[in-house]
PDB file of C-alpha atoms and ligand atoms in Angstrom:
ATOM      1  CA  UNK A   1      96.456 130.780  94.739  1.00  0.00           C
ATOM      2  CA  UNK A   2      95.588 129.755  98.295  1.00  0.00           C
ATOM      3  CA  UNK A   3      96.671 131.804 101.302  1.00  0.00           C
ATOM      4  CA  UNK A   4      99.234 130.775 103.854  1.00  0.00           C
ATOM      5  CA  UNK A   5      98.113 128.747 106.881  1.00  0.00           C
ATOM      6  CA  UNK A   6      99.181 128.772 110.515  1.00  0.00           C
ATOM      7  CA  UNK A   7      99.525 125.427 112.316  1.00  0.00           C
ATOM      8  CA  UNK A   8     100.428 125.617 115.994  1.00  0.00           C
ATOM      9  CA  UNK A   9     103.073 128.381 116.042  1.00  0.00           C
ATOM     10  CA  UNK A  10     104.392 127.959 112.462  1.00  0.00           C
ATOM     11  CA  UNK A  11     103.375 129.570 109.181  1.00  0.00           C
ATOM     12  CA  UNK A  12     103.192 127.543 105.969  1.00  0.00           C
ATOM     13  CA  UNK A  13     102.994 129.017 102.471  1.00  0.00           C
ATOM     14  CA  UNK A  14     101.283 127.473  99.408  1.00  0.00           C
ATOM     15  CA  UNK A  15     103.585 125.112  97.521  1.00  0.00           C
ATOM     16  CA  UNK A  16     101.694 122.658  95.255  1.00  0.00           C
ATOM     17  CA  UNK A  17      98.087 123.160  94.212  1.00  0.00           C
ATOM     18  CA  UNK A  18      95.471 120.426  94.145  1.00  0.00           C
ATOM     19  CA  UNK A  19      95.729 120.288  90.332  1.00  0.00           C
ATOM     20  CA  UNK A  20      99.535 119.815  90.538  1.00  0.00           C
ATOM     21  CA  UNK A  21      99.022 116.915  92.927  1.00  0.00           C
ATOM     22  CA  UNK A  22      96.410 115.371  90.633  1.00  0.00           C
ATOM     23  CA  UNK A  23      98.853 115.424  87.712  1.00  0.00           C
ATOM     24  CA  UNK A  24     101.644 113.901  89.803  1.00  0.00           C
ATOM     25  CA  UNK A  25      99.357 111.121  91.052  1.00  0.00           C
ATOM     26  CA  UNK A  26      98.027 110.374  87.543  1.00  0.00           C
ATOM     27  CA  UNK A  27     101.583 109.980  86.202  1.00  0.00           C
ATOM     28  CA  UNK A  28     102.547 107.635  89.041  1.00  0.00           C
ATOM     29  CA  UNK A  29      99.409 105.536  88.481  1.00  0.00           C
ATOM     30  CA  UNK A  30     100.171 105.252  84.752  1.00  0.00           C
ATOM     31  CA  UNK A  31     103.695 104.008  85.497  1.00  0.00           C
ATOM     32  CA  UNK A  32     102.487 101.448  88.034  1.00  0.00           C
ATOM     33  CA  UNK A  33      99.738 100.273  85.663  1.00  0.00           C
ATOM     34  CA  UNK A  34     102.326  99.712  82.962  1.00  0.00           C
ATOM     35  CA  UNK A  35     105.009  98.077  85.156  1.00  0.00           C
ATOM     36  CA  UNK A  36     102.585  95.759  86.986  1.00  0.00           C
ATOM     37  CA  UNK A  37     100.298  94.801  84.090  1.00  0.00           C
ATOM     38  CA  UNK A  38      99.021  91.240  84.584  1.00  0.00           C
ATOM     39  CA  UNK A  39     100.394  91.043  88.137  1.00  0.00           C
ATOM     40  CA  UNK A  40      98.580  91.400  91.438  1.00  0.00           C
ATOM     41  CA  UNK A  41     100.811  93.549  93.672  1.00  0.00           C
ATOM     42  CA  UNK A  42     100.197  93.968  97.371  1.00  0.00           C
ATOM     43  CA  UNK A  43     100.069  97.689  98.086  1.00  0.00           C
ATOM     44  CA  UNK A  44     101.248  98.487 101.599  1.00  0.00           C
ATOM     45  CA  UNK A  45     100.104 101.966 102.571  1.00  0.00           C
ATOM     46  CA  UNK A  46     102.232 103.641 105.232  1.00  0.00           C
ATOM     47  CA  UNK A  47      99.985 105.414 107.737  1.00  0.00           C
ATOM     48  CA  UNK A  48      99.273 108.018 108.780  1.00  0.00           C
ATOM     49  CA  UNK A  49     100.586 110.429 106.170  1.00  0.00           C
ATOM     50  CA  UNK A  50      99.975 108.438 102.975  1.00  0.00           C
ATOM     51  CA  UNK A  51      96.225 107.907 103.399  1.00  0.00           C
ATOM     52  CA  UNK A  52      95.076 110.718 101.084  1.00  0.00           C
ATOM     53  CA  UNK A  53      97.691 110.096  98.405  1.00  0.00           C
ATOM     54  CA  UNK A  54      97.042 106.339  98.519  1.00  0.00           C
ATOM     55  CA  UNK A  55      93.311 106.807  98.174  1.00  0.00           C
ATOM     56  CA  UNK A  56      93.717 108.937  95.026  1.00  0.00           C
ATOM     57  CA  UNK A  57      96.428 106.709  93.554  1.00  0.00           C
ATOM     58  CA  UNK A  58      94.743 103.369  94.146  1.00  0.00           C
ATOM     59  CA  UNK A  59      91.523 104.516  92.445  1.00  0.00           C
ATOM     60  CA  UNK A  60      93.552 104.946  89.260  1.00  0.00           C
ATOM     61  CA  UNK A  61      95.146 101.490  89.306  1.00  0.00           C
ATOM     62  CA  UNK A  62      93.286  99.337  86.821  1.00  0.00           C
ATOM     63  CA  UNK A  63      94.588  95.789  87.349  1.00  0.00           C
ATOM     64  CA  UNK A  64      94.091  93.482  90.325  1.00  0.00           C
ATOM     65  CA  UNK A  65      95.683  94.851  93.504  1.00  0.00           C
ATOM     66  CA  UNK A  66      95.449  94.035  97.200  1.00  0.00           C
ATOM     67  CA  UNK A  67      95.752  96.760  99.807  1.00  0.00           C
ATOM     68  CA  UNK A  68      97.110  96.598 103.328  1.00  0.00           C
ATOM     69  CA  UNK A  69      98.310  99.134 105.892  1.00  0.00           C
ATOM     70  CA  UNK A  70     101.327  99.665 108.082  1.00  0.00           C
ATOM     71  CA  UNK A  71     101.601 102.331 110.725  1.00  0.00           C
ATOM     72  CA  UNK A  72     104.969 103.802 111.671  1.00  0.00           C
ATOM     73  CA  UNK A  73     106.126 107.006 113.237  1.00  0.00           C
ATOM     74  CA  UNK A  74     109.531 108.663 113.336  1.00  0.00           C
ATOM     75  CA  UNK A  75     108.797 112.384 113.363  1.00  0.00           C
ATOM     76  CA  UNK A  76     108.307 114.752 116.229  1.00  0.00           C
ATOM     77  CA  UNK A  77     107.700 118.367 115.230  1.00  0.00           C
ATOM     78  CA  UNK A  78     109.544 119.137 112.001  1.00  0.00           C
ATOM     79  CA  UNK A  79     112.541 116.829 112.468  1.00  0.00           C
ATOM     80  CA  UNK A  80     112.990 113.082 112.101  1.00  0.00           C
ATOM     81  CA  UNK A  81     113.713 111.403 115.441  1.00  0.00           C
ATOM     82  CA  UNK A  82     115.934 108.882 113.689  1.00  0.00           C
ATOM     83  CA  UNK A  83     114.228 106.001 115.417  1.00  0.00           C
ATOM     84  CA  UNK A  84     111.377 104.288 113.566  1.00  0.00           C
ATOM     85  CA  UNK A  85     108.546 102.868 115.640  1.00  0.00           C
ATOM     86  CA  UNK A  86     106.310 100.304 113.994  1.00  0.00           C
ATOM     87  CA  UNK A  87     102.846 100.724 115.425  1.00  0.00           C
ATOM     88  CA  UNK A  88     100.670  98.445 113.320  1.00  0.00           C
ATOM     89  CA  UNK A  89     101.884  95.428 111.328  1.00  0.00           C
ATOM     90  CA  UNK A  90     100.753  94.630 107.791  1.00  0.00           C
ATOM     91  CA  UNK A  91      98.758  91.604 108.965  1.00  0.00           C
ATOM     92  CA  UNK A  92      99.124  89.852 105.608  1.00  0.00           C
ATOM     93  CA  UNK A  93     101.534  87.101 104.566  1.00  0.00           C
ATOM     94  CA  UNK A  94     104.023  88.843 102.256  1.00  0.00           C
ATOM     95  CA  UNK A  95     105.874  85.648 101.259  1.00  0.00           C
ATOM     96  CA  UNK A  96     106.211  85.408  97.473  1.00  0.00           C
ATOM     97  CA  UNK A  97     104.301  88.667  96.973  1.00  0.00           C
ATOM     98  CA  UNK A  98     105.227  91.634  94.812  1.00  0.00           C
ATOM     99  CA  UNK A  99     104.988  94.543  97.215  1.00  0.00           C
ATOM    100  CA  UNK A 100     104.623  98.230  96.471  1.00  0.00           C
ATOM    101  CA  UNK A 101     105.055 100.387  99.560  1.00  0.00           C
ATOM    102  CA  UNK A 102     102.983 103.561  99.260  1.00  0.00           C
ATOM    103  CA  UNK A 103     104.532 106.445 101.195  1.00  0.00           C
ATOM    104  CA  UNK A 104     103.762 110.166 101.405  1.00  0.00           C
ATOM    105  CA  UNK A 105     107.346 111.392 101.620  1.00  0.00           C
ATOM    106  CA  UNK A 106     110.847 109.937 101.755  1.00  0.00           C
ATOM    107  CA  UNK A 107     113.073 112.258 103.750  1.00  0.00           C
ATOM    108  CA  UNK A 108     116.169 110.665 105.346  1.00  0.00           C
ATOM    109  CA  UNK A 109     114.888 107.343 104.013  1.00  0.00           C
ATOM    110  CA  UNK A 110     115.272 105.566 107.364  1.00  0.00           C
ATOM    111  CA  UNK A 111     111.588 104.677 107.629  1.00  0.00           C
ATOM    112  CA  UNK A 112     111.444 103.242 104.142  1.00  0.00           C
ATOM    113  CA  UNK A 113     114.771 101.422 104.482  1.00  0.00           C
ATOM    114  CA  UNK A 114     113.528  99.669 107.558  1.00  0.00           C
ATOM    115  CA  UNK A 115     110.172  98.707 106.073  1.00  0.00           C
ATOM    116  CA  UNK A 116     111.779  97.482 102.857  1.00  0.00           C
ATOM    117  CA  UNK A 117     114.249  95.303 104.759  1.00  0.00           C
ATOM    118  CA  UNK A 118     111.491  93.886 106.913  1.00  0.00           C
ATOM    119  CA  UNK A 119     109.431  92.909 103.859  1.00  0.00           C
ATOM    120  CA  UNK A 120     112.449  91.246 102.243  1.00  0.00           C
ATOM    121  CA  UNK A 121     113.261  89.375 105.452  1.00  0.00           C
ATOM    122  CA  UNK A 122     109.654  88.186 105.544  1.00  0.00           C
ATOM    123  CA  UNK A 123     110.062  86.572 102.104  1.00  0.00           C
ATOM    124  CA  UNK A 124     108.564  89.124  99.699  1.00  0.00           C
ATOM    125  CA  UNK A 125     109.387  88.355  96.057  1.00  0.00           C
ATOM    126  CA  UNK A 126     110.017  92.027  95.278  1.00  0.00           C
ATOM    127  CA  UNK A 127     109.646  95.281  97.184  1.00  0.00           C
ATOM    128  CA  UNK A 128     109.348  98.601  95.397  1.00  0.00           C
ATOM    129  CA  UNK A 129     108.662 102.024  96.806  1.00  0.00           C
ATOM    130  CA  UNK A 130     106.184 104.575  95.537  1.00  0.00           C
ATOM    131  CA  UNK A 131     106.403 107.964  97.188  1.00  0.00           C
ATOM    132  CA  UNK A 132     104.535 111.150  96.404  1.00  0.00           C
ATOM    133  CA  UNK A 133     107.459 113.334  97.527  1.00  0.00           C
ATOM    134  CA  UNK A 134     111.201 112.788  97.803  1.00  0.00           C
ATOM    135  CA  UNK A 135     113.799 115.044  99.440  1.00  0.00           C
ATOM    136  CA  UNK A 136     117.062 114.137  97.646  1.00  0.00           C
ATOM    137  CA  UNK A 137     119.162 116.460  99.815  1.00  0.00           C
ATOM    138  CA  UNK A 138     118.013 114.722 103.003  1.00  0.00           C
ATOM    139  CA  UNK A 139     118.140 111.132 101.693  1.00  0.00           C
ATOM    140  CA  UNK A 140     120.702 108.868 103.390  1.00  0.00           C
ATOM    141  CA  UNK A 141     119.516 105.509 102.035  1.00  0.00           C
ATOM    142  CA  UNK A 142     121.526 103.041  99.963  1.00  0.00           C
ATOM    143  CA  UNK A 143     118.520 101.711  98.031  1.00  0.00           C
ATOM    144  CA  UNK A 144     116.461 102.795  95.020  1.00  0.00           C
ATOM    145  CA  UNK A 145     113.218 104.704  95.336  1.00  0.00           C
ATOM    146  CA  UNK A 146     111.354 103.244  92.374  1.00  0.00           C
ATOM    147  CA  UNK A 147     108.404 105.576  91.829  1.00  0.00           C
ATOM    148  CA  UNK A 148     108.863 109.237  92.794  1.00  0.00           C
ATOM    149  CA  UNK A 149     106.042 111.730  92.284  1.00  0.00           C
ATOM    150  CA  UNK A 150     108.117 114.862  92.829  1.00  0.00           C
ATOM    151  CA  UNK A 151     111.521 115.758  94.203  1.00  0.00           C
ATOM    152  CA  UNK A 152     111.322 118.675  96.624  1.00  0.00           C
ATOM    153  CA  UNK A 153     113.827 120.767  98.596  1.00  0.00           C
ATOM    154  CA  UNK A 154     114.711 119.772 102.147  1.00  0.00           C
ATOM    155  CA  UNK A 155     112.052 121.927 103.726  1.00  0.00           C
ATOM    156  CA  UNK A 156     109.126 120.754 105.875  1.00  0.00           C
ATOM    157  CA  UNK A 157     105.779 120.435 104.053  1.00  0.00           C
ATOM    158  CA  UNK A 158     102.209 119.846 105.228  1.00  0.00           C
ATOM    159  CA  UNK A 159      98.821 119.125 103.689  1.00  0.00           C
ATOM    160  CA  UNK A 160      97.355 116.335 101.528  1.00  0.00           C
ATOM    161  CA  UNK A 161      97.721 113.891 104.414  1.00  0.00           C
ATOM    162  CA  UNK A 162     101.007 115.242 105.822  1.00  0.00           C
ATOM    163  CA  UNK A 163     100.947 116.864 109.243  1.00  0.00           C
ATOM    164  CA  UNK A 164     102.873 119.129 111.543  1.00  0.00           C
ATOM    165  CA  UNK A 165     102.358 117.748 115.051  1.00  0.00           C
ATOM    166  CA  UNK A 166      98.932 116.389 114.171  1.00  0.00           C
ATOM    167  CA  UNK A 167      97.612 119.347 112.198  1.00  0.00           C
ATOM    168  CA  UNK A 168      97.325 120.048 108.474  1.00  0.00           C
ATOM    169  CA  UNK A 169      96.404 116.595 107.147  1.00  0.00           C
ATOM    170  CA  UNK A 170      93.019 117.839 105.904  1.00  0.00           C
ATOM    171  CA  UNK A 171      94.455 120.538 103.612  1.00  0.00           C
ATOM    172  CA  UNK A 172      93.756 119.542  99.979  1.00  0.00           C
ATOM    173  CA  UNK A 173      96.954 121.212  98.696  1.00  0.00           C
ATOM    174  CA  UNK A 174     100.576 121.174  99.848  1.00  0.00           C
ATOM    175  CA  UNK A 175     102.185 123.917 101.948  1.00  0.00           C
ATOM    176  CA  UNK A 176     105.835 124.574 102.759  1.00  0.00           C
ATOM    177  CA  UNK A 177     107.282 125.933 105.986  1.00  0.00           C
ATOM    178  CA  UNK A 178     107.772 129.661 105.559  1.00  0.00           C
ATOM    179  CA  UNK A 179     111.566 130.204 105.429  1.00  0.00           C
ATOM    180  CA  UNK A 180     111.247 133.652 107.067  1.00  0.00           C
TER     181      UNK A 180
HETATM  182  P1  LIG B 201     112.303 109.504 106.975  1.00  0.00           P
HETATM  183  O1  LIG B 201     112.388 108.236 107.761  1.00  0.00           O
HETATM  184  O2  LIG B 201     113.268 110.553 107.483  1.00  0.00           O
HETATM  185  O3  LIG B 201     112.443 109.298 105.478  1.00  0.00           O
HETATM  186  O4  LIG B 201     110.893 110.150 107.259  1.00  0.00           O
HETATM  187  C1  LIG B 201     109.759 109.705 106.653  1.00  0.00           C
HETATM  188  C2  LIG B 201     108.517 110.101 107.411  1.00  0.00           C
HETATM  189  O5  LIG B 201     108.680 111.342 108.104  1.00  0.00           O
HETATM  190  C3  LIG B 201     107.396 110.322 106.442  1.00  0.00           C
HETATM  191  O6  LIG B 201     106.630 109.167 106.312  1.00  0.00           O
HETATM  192  C4  LIG B 201     106.594 111.429 107.072  1.00  0.00           C
HETATM  193  O7  LIG B 201     105.617 110.897 107.933  1.00  0.00           O
HETATM  194  C5  LIG B 201     107.590 112.197 107.884  1.00  0.00           C
HETATM  195  N1  LIG B 201     108.060 113.404 107.162  1.00  0.00           N
HETATM  196  C6  LIG B 201     109.244 113.592 106.544  1.00  0.00           C
HETATM  197  N2  LIG B 201     109.340 114.802 105.985  1.00  0.00           N
HETATM  198  C7  LIG B 201     108.160 115.410 106.251  1.00  0.00           C
HETATM  199  C8  LIG B 201     107.622 116.706 105.908  1.00  0.00           C
HETATM  200  O8  LIG B 201     108.240 117.555 105.237  1.00  0.00           O
HETATM  201  N3  LIG B 201     106.355 116.946 106.352  1.00  0.00           N
HETATM  202  C9  LIG B 201     105.624 116.059 107.072  1.00  0.00           C
HETATM  203  N4  LIG B 201     106.090 114.845 107.403  1.00  0.00           N
HETATM  204  C10 LIG B 201     107.344 114.525 106.999  1.00  0.00           C
END
């Protein structure tokens, strides 16, 4: 098992190994492949955190897909700011498209709720959400999260694309804030 890591002033302990993440991603890909067989969904990857997850997931999708990116930010430190800033638009016409939003983690659900609503308002035919991680105890949304890789406790995690104030994205496994 990997050792704990220190990012800025905080210590993070190993939580999910690379092999655990691979299994989670493979299961999500299989579900998407089955649900979207014969369709051509537009995958909207939410940057920055979802880049590593999306790259592994999308390689395992075997039908036609299109890929686009959206950049938002709502976190400062280890707490959601509550306000969601959109920093880079999708840049693709979503009208009539079947969208799958690819997200690293759904926490309060504010970010995803806002993106989902925006896609619907822009005329998307359907909008589903695929997230690697989901924190049910923090979730405040009134919508369905369609594809969930793993439900986790309401504790801050880093690695596999997720950061703590800019650091930790390069870690190939997932680490959890040390409760001590
Ligand atoms: P929400 O709007 O509260 O659901 O927050 C979603 C966004 O906050 C995610 O896309 C992440 O970028 C970030 N986030 C939420 N929880 C964590 C965490 O435990 N570690 C790192 N980033 C997180």
